JSON list of C-alpha atoms in Angstrom, two decimals:
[
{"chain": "A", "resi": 1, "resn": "UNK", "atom": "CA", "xyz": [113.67, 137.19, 103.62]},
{"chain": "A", "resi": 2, "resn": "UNK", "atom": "CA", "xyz": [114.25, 135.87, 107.02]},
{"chain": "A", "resi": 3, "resn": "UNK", "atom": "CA", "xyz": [111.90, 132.98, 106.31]},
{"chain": "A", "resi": 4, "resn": "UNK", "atom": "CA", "xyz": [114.32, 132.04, 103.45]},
{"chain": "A", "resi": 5, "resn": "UNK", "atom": "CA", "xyz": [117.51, 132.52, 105.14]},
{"chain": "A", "resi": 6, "resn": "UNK", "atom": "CA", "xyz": [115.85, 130.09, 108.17]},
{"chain": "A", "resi": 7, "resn": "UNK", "atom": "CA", "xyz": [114.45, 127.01, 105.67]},
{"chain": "A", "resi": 8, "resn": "UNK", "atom": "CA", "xyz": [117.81, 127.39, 103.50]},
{"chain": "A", "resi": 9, "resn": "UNK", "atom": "CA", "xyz": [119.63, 127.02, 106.97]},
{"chain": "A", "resi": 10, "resn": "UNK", "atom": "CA", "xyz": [116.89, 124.65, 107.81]},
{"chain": "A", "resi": 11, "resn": "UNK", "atom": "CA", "xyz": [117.50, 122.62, 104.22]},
{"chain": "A", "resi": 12, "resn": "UNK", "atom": "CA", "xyz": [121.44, 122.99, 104.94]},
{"chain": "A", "resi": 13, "resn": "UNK", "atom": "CA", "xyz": [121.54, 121.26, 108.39]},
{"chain": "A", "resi": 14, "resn": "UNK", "atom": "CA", "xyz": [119.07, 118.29, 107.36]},
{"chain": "A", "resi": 15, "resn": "UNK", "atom": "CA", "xyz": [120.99, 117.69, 104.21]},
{"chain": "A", "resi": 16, "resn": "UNK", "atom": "CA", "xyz": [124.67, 117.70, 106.22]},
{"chain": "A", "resi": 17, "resn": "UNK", "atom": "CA", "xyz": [123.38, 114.94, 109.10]},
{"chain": "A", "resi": 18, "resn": "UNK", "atom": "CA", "xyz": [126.04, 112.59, 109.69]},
{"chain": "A", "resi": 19, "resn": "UNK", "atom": "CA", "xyz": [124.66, 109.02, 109.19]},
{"chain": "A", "resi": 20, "resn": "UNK", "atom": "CA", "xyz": [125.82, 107.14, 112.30]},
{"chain": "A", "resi": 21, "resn": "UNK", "atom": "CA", "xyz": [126.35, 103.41, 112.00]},
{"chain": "A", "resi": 22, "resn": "UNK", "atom": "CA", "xyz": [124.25, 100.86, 114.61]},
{"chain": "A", "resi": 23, "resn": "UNK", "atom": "CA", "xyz": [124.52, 97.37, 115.54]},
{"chain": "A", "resi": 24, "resn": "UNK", "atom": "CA", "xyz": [121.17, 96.28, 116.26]},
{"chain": "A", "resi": 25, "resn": "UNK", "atom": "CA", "xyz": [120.41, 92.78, 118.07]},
{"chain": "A", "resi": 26, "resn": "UNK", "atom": "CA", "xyz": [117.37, 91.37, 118.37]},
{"chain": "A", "resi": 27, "resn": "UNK", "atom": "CA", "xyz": [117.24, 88.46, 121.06]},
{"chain": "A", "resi": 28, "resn": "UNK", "atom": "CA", "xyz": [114.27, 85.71, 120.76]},
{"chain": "A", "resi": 29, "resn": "UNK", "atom": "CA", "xyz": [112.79, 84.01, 123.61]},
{"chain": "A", "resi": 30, "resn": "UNK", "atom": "CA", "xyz": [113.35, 80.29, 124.26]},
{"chain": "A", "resi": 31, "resn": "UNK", "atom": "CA", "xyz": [110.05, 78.74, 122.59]},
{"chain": "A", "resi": 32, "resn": "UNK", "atom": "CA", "xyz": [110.59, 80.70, 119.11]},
{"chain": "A", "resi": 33, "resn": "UNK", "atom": "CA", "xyz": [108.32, 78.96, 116.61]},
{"chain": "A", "resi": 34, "resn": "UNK", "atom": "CA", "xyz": [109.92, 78.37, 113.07]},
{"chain": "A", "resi": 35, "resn": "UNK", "atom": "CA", "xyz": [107.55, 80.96, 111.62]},
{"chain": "A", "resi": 36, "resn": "UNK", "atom": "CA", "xyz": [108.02, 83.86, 114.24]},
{"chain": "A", "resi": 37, "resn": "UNK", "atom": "CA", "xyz": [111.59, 83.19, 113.63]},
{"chain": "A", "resi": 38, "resn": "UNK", "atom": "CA", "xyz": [111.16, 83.65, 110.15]},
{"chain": "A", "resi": 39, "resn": "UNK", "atom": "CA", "xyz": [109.23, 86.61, 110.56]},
{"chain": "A", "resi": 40, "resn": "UNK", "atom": "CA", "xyz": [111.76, 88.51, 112.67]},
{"chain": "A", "resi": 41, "resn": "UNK", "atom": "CA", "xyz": [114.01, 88.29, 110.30]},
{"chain": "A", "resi": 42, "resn": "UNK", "atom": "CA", "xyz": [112.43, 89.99, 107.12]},
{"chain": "A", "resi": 43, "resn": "UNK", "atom": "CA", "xyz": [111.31, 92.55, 109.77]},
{"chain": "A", "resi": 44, "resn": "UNK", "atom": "CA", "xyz": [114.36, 93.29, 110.29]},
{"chain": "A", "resi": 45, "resn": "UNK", "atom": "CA", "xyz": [114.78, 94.12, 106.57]},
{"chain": "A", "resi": 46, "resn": "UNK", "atom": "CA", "xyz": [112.52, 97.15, 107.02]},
{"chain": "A", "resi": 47, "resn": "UNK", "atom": "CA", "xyz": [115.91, 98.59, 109.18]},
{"chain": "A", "resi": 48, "resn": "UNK", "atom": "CA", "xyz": [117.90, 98.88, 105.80]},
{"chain": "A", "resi": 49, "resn": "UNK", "atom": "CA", "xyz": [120.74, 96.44, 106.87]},
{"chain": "A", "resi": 50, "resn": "UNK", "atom": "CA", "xyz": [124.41, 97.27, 105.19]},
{"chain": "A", "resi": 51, "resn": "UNK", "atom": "CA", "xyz": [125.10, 93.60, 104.85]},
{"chain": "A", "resi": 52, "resn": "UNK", "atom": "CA", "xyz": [122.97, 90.17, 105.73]},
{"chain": "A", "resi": 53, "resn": "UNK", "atom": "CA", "xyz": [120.71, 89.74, 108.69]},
{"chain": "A", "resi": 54, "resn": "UNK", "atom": "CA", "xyz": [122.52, 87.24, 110.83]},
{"chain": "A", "resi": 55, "resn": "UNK", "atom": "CA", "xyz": [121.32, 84.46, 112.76]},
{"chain": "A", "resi": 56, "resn": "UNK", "atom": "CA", "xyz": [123.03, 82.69, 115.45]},
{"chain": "A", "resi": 57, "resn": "UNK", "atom": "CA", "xyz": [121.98, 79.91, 117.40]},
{"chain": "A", "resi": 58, "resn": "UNK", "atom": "CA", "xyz": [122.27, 79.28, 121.08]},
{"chain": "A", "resi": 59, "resn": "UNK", "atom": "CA", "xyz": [124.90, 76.52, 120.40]},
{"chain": "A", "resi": 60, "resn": "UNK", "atom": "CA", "xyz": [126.93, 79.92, 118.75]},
{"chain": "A", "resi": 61, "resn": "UNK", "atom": "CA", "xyz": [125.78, 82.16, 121.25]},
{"chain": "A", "resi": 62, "resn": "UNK", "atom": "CA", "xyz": [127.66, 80.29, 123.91]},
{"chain": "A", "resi": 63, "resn": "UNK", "atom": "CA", "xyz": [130.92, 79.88, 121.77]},
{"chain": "A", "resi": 64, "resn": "UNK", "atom": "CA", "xyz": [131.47, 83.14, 120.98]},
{"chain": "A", "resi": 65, "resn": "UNK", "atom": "CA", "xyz": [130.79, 84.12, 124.40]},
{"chain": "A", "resi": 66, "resn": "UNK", "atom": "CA", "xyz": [133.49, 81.98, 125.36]},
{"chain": "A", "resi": 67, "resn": "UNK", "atom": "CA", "xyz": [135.97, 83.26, 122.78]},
{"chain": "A", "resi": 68, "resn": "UNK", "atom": "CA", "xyz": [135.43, 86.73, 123.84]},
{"chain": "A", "resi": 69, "resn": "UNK", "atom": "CA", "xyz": [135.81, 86.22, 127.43]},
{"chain": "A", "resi": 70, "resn": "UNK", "atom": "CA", "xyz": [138.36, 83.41, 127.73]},
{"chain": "A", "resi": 71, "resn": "UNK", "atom": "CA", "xyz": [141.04, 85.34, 129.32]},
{"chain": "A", "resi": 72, "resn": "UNK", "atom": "CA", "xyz": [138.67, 86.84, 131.88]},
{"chain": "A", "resi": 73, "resn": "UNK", "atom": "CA", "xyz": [137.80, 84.02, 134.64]},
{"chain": "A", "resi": 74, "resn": "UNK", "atom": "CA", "xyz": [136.18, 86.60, 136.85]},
{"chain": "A", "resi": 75, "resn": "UNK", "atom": "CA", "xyz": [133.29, 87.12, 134.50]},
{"chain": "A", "resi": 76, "resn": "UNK", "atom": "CA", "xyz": [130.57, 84.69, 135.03]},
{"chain": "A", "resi": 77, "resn": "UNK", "atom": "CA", "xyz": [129.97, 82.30, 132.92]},
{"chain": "A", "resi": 78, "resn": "UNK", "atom": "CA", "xyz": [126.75, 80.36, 131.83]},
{"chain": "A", "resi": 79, "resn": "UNK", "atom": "CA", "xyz": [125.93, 77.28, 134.05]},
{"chain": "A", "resi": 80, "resn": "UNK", "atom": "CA", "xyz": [126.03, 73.71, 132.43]},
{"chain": "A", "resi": 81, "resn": "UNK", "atom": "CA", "xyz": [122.72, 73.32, 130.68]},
{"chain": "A", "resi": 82, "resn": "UNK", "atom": "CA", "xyz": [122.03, 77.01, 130.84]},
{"chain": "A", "resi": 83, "resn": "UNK", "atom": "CA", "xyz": [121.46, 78.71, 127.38]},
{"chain": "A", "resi": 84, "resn": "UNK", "atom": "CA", "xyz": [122.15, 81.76, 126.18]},
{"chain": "A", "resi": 85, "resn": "UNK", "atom": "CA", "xyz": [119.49, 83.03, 123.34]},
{"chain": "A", "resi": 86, "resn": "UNK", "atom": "CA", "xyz": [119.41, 83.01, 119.50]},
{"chain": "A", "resi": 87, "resn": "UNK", "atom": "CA", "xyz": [119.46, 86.57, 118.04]},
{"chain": "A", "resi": 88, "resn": "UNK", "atom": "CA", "xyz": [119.62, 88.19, 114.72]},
{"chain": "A", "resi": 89, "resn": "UNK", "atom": "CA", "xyz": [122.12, 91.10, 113.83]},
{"chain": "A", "resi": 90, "resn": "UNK", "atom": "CA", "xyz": [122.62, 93.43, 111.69]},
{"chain": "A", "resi": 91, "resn": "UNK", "atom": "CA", "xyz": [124.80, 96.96, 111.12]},
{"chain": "A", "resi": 92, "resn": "UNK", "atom": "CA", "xyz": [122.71, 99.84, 109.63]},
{"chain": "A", "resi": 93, "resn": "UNK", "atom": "CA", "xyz": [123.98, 103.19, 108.47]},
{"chain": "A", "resi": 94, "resn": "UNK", "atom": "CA", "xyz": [120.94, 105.99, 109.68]},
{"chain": "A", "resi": 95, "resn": "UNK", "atom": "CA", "xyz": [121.13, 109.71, 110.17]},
{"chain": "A", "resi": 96, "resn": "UNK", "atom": "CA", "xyz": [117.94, 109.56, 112.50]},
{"chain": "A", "resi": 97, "resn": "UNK", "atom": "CA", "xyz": [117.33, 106.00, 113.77]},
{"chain": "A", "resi": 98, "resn": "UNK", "atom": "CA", "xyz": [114.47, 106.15, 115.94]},
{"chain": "A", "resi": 99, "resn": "UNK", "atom": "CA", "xyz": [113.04, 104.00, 118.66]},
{"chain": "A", "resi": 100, "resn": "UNK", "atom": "CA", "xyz": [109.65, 103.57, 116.75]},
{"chain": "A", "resi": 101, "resn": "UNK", "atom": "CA", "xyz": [111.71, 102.31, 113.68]},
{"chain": "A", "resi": 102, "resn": "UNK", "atom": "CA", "xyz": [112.26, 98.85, 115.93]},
{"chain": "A", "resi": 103, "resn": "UNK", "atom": "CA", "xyz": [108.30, 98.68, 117.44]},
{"chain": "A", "resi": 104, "resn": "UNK", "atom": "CA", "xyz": [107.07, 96.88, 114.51]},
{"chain": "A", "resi": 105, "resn": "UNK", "atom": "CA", "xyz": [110.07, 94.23, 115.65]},
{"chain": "A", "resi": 106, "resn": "UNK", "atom": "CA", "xyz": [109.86, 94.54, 119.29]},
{"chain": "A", "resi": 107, "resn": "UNK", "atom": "CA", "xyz": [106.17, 93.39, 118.84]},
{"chain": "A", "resi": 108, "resn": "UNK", "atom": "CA", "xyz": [106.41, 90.43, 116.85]},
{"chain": "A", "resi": 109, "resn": "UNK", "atom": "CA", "xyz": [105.68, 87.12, 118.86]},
{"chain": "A", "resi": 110, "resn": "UNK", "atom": "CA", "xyz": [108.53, 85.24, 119.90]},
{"chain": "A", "resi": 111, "resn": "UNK", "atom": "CA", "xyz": [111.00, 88.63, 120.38]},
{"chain": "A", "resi": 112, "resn": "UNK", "atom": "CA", "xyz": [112.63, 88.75, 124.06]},
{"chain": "A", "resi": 113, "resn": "UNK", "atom": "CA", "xyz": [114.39, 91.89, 123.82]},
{"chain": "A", "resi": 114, "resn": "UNK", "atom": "CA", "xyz": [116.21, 94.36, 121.68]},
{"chain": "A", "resi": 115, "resn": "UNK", "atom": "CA", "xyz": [119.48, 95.68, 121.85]},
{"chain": "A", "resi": 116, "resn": "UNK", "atom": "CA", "xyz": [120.61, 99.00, 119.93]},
{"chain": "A", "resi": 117, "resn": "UNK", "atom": "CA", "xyz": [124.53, 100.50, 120.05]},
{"chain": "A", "resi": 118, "resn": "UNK", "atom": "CA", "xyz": [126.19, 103.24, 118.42]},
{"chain": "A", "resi": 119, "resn": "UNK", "atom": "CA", "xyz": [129.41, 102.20, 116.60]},
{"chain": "A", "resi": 120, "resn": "UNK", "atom": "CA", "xyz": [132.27, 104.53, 117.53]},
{"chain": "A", "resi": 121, "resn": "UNK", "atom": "CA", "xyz": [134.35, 106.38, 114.54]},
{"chain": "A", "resi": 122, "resn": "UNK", "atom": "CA", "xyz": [136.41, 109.44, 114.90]},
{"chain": "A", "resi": 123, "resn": "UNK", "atom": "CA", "xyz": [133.91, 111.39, 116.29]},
{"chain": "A", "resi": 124, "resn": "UNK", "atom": "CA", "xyz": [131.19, 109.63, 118.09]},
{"chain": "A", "resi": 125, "resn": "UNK", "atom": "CA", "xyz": [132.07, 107.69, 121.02]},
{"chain": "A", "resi": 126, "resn": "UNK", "atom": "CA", "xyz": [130.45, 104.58, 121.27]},
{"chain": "A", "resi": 127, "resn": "UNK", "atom": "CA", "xyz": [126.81, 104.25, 123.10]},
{"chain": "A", "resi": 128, "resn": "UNK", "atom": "CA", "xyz": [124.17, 102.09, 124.37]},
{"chain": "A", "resi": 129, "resn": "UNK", "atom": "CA", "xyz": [120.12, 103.35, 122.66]},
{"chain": "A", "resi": 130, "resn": "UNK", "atom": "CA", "xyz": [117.73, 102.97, 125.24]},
{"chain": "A", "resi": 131, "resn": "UNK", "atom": "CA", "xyz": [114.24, 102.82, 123.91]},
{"chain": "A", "resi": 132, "resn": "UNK", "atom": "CA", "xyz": [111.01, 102.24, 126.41]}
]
């Protein structure tokens, strides 16, 4: 009878996880073929994406970075000629996101880095994943 009461708890807690909601970025490195580009990016499928997987260039990388930090001068900026990387992004919704759900992406040819945060609601605060 305790068995039962433990797997019903058990059952209980698993089906009452609150999905959290991630922004996932995945930066390439500067030689990106056309292919591992390509490749990336239906990866990135296997993450169960709410909306599109989005691309942006380094050309968009650089203008956004601008927007978002145009009335802070003390932030440094990117030198003339510098560029800042392409990505992909996407938000997915996951009760247990795990850093081994992003290996099969983190070890595709042409991927620099990734980049995992927590989206804050009512009652998360926002957060940085660190995976190794």
């Amino acid at each position: 009878m305790l068995v039962g009461a433990l797997v019903a708890t058990g059952v209980v807690a698993f089906l009452t996880r609150e999905e959290r909601e991630y922004g996932v970025w995945v930066y390439l490195k500067s030689d990106v073929t056309e292919e591992q580009r390509a490749a990336v990016k239906s990866a990135m499928g296997s993450l169960q994406p709410e909306g599109d997987v989005e691309y942006e260039d380094s050309e968009q990388a650089r203008e956004r970075f601008e927007e978002i930090y145009k009335d802070m001068p003390e932030v440094a900026r990117p030198g003339p000629g510098e560029e800042l990387p392409e990505s992909f992004t996407l938000t997915t919704r996951n009760a247990d996101l795990q850093c081994a759900d992003l290996d099969p992406i983190r070890k595709l040819p042409g991927v620099d880095r990734i980049q995992v945060a927590q989206v804050p609601n009512d009652q998360v605060l926002p957060g940085e994943v660190t995976c190794y």
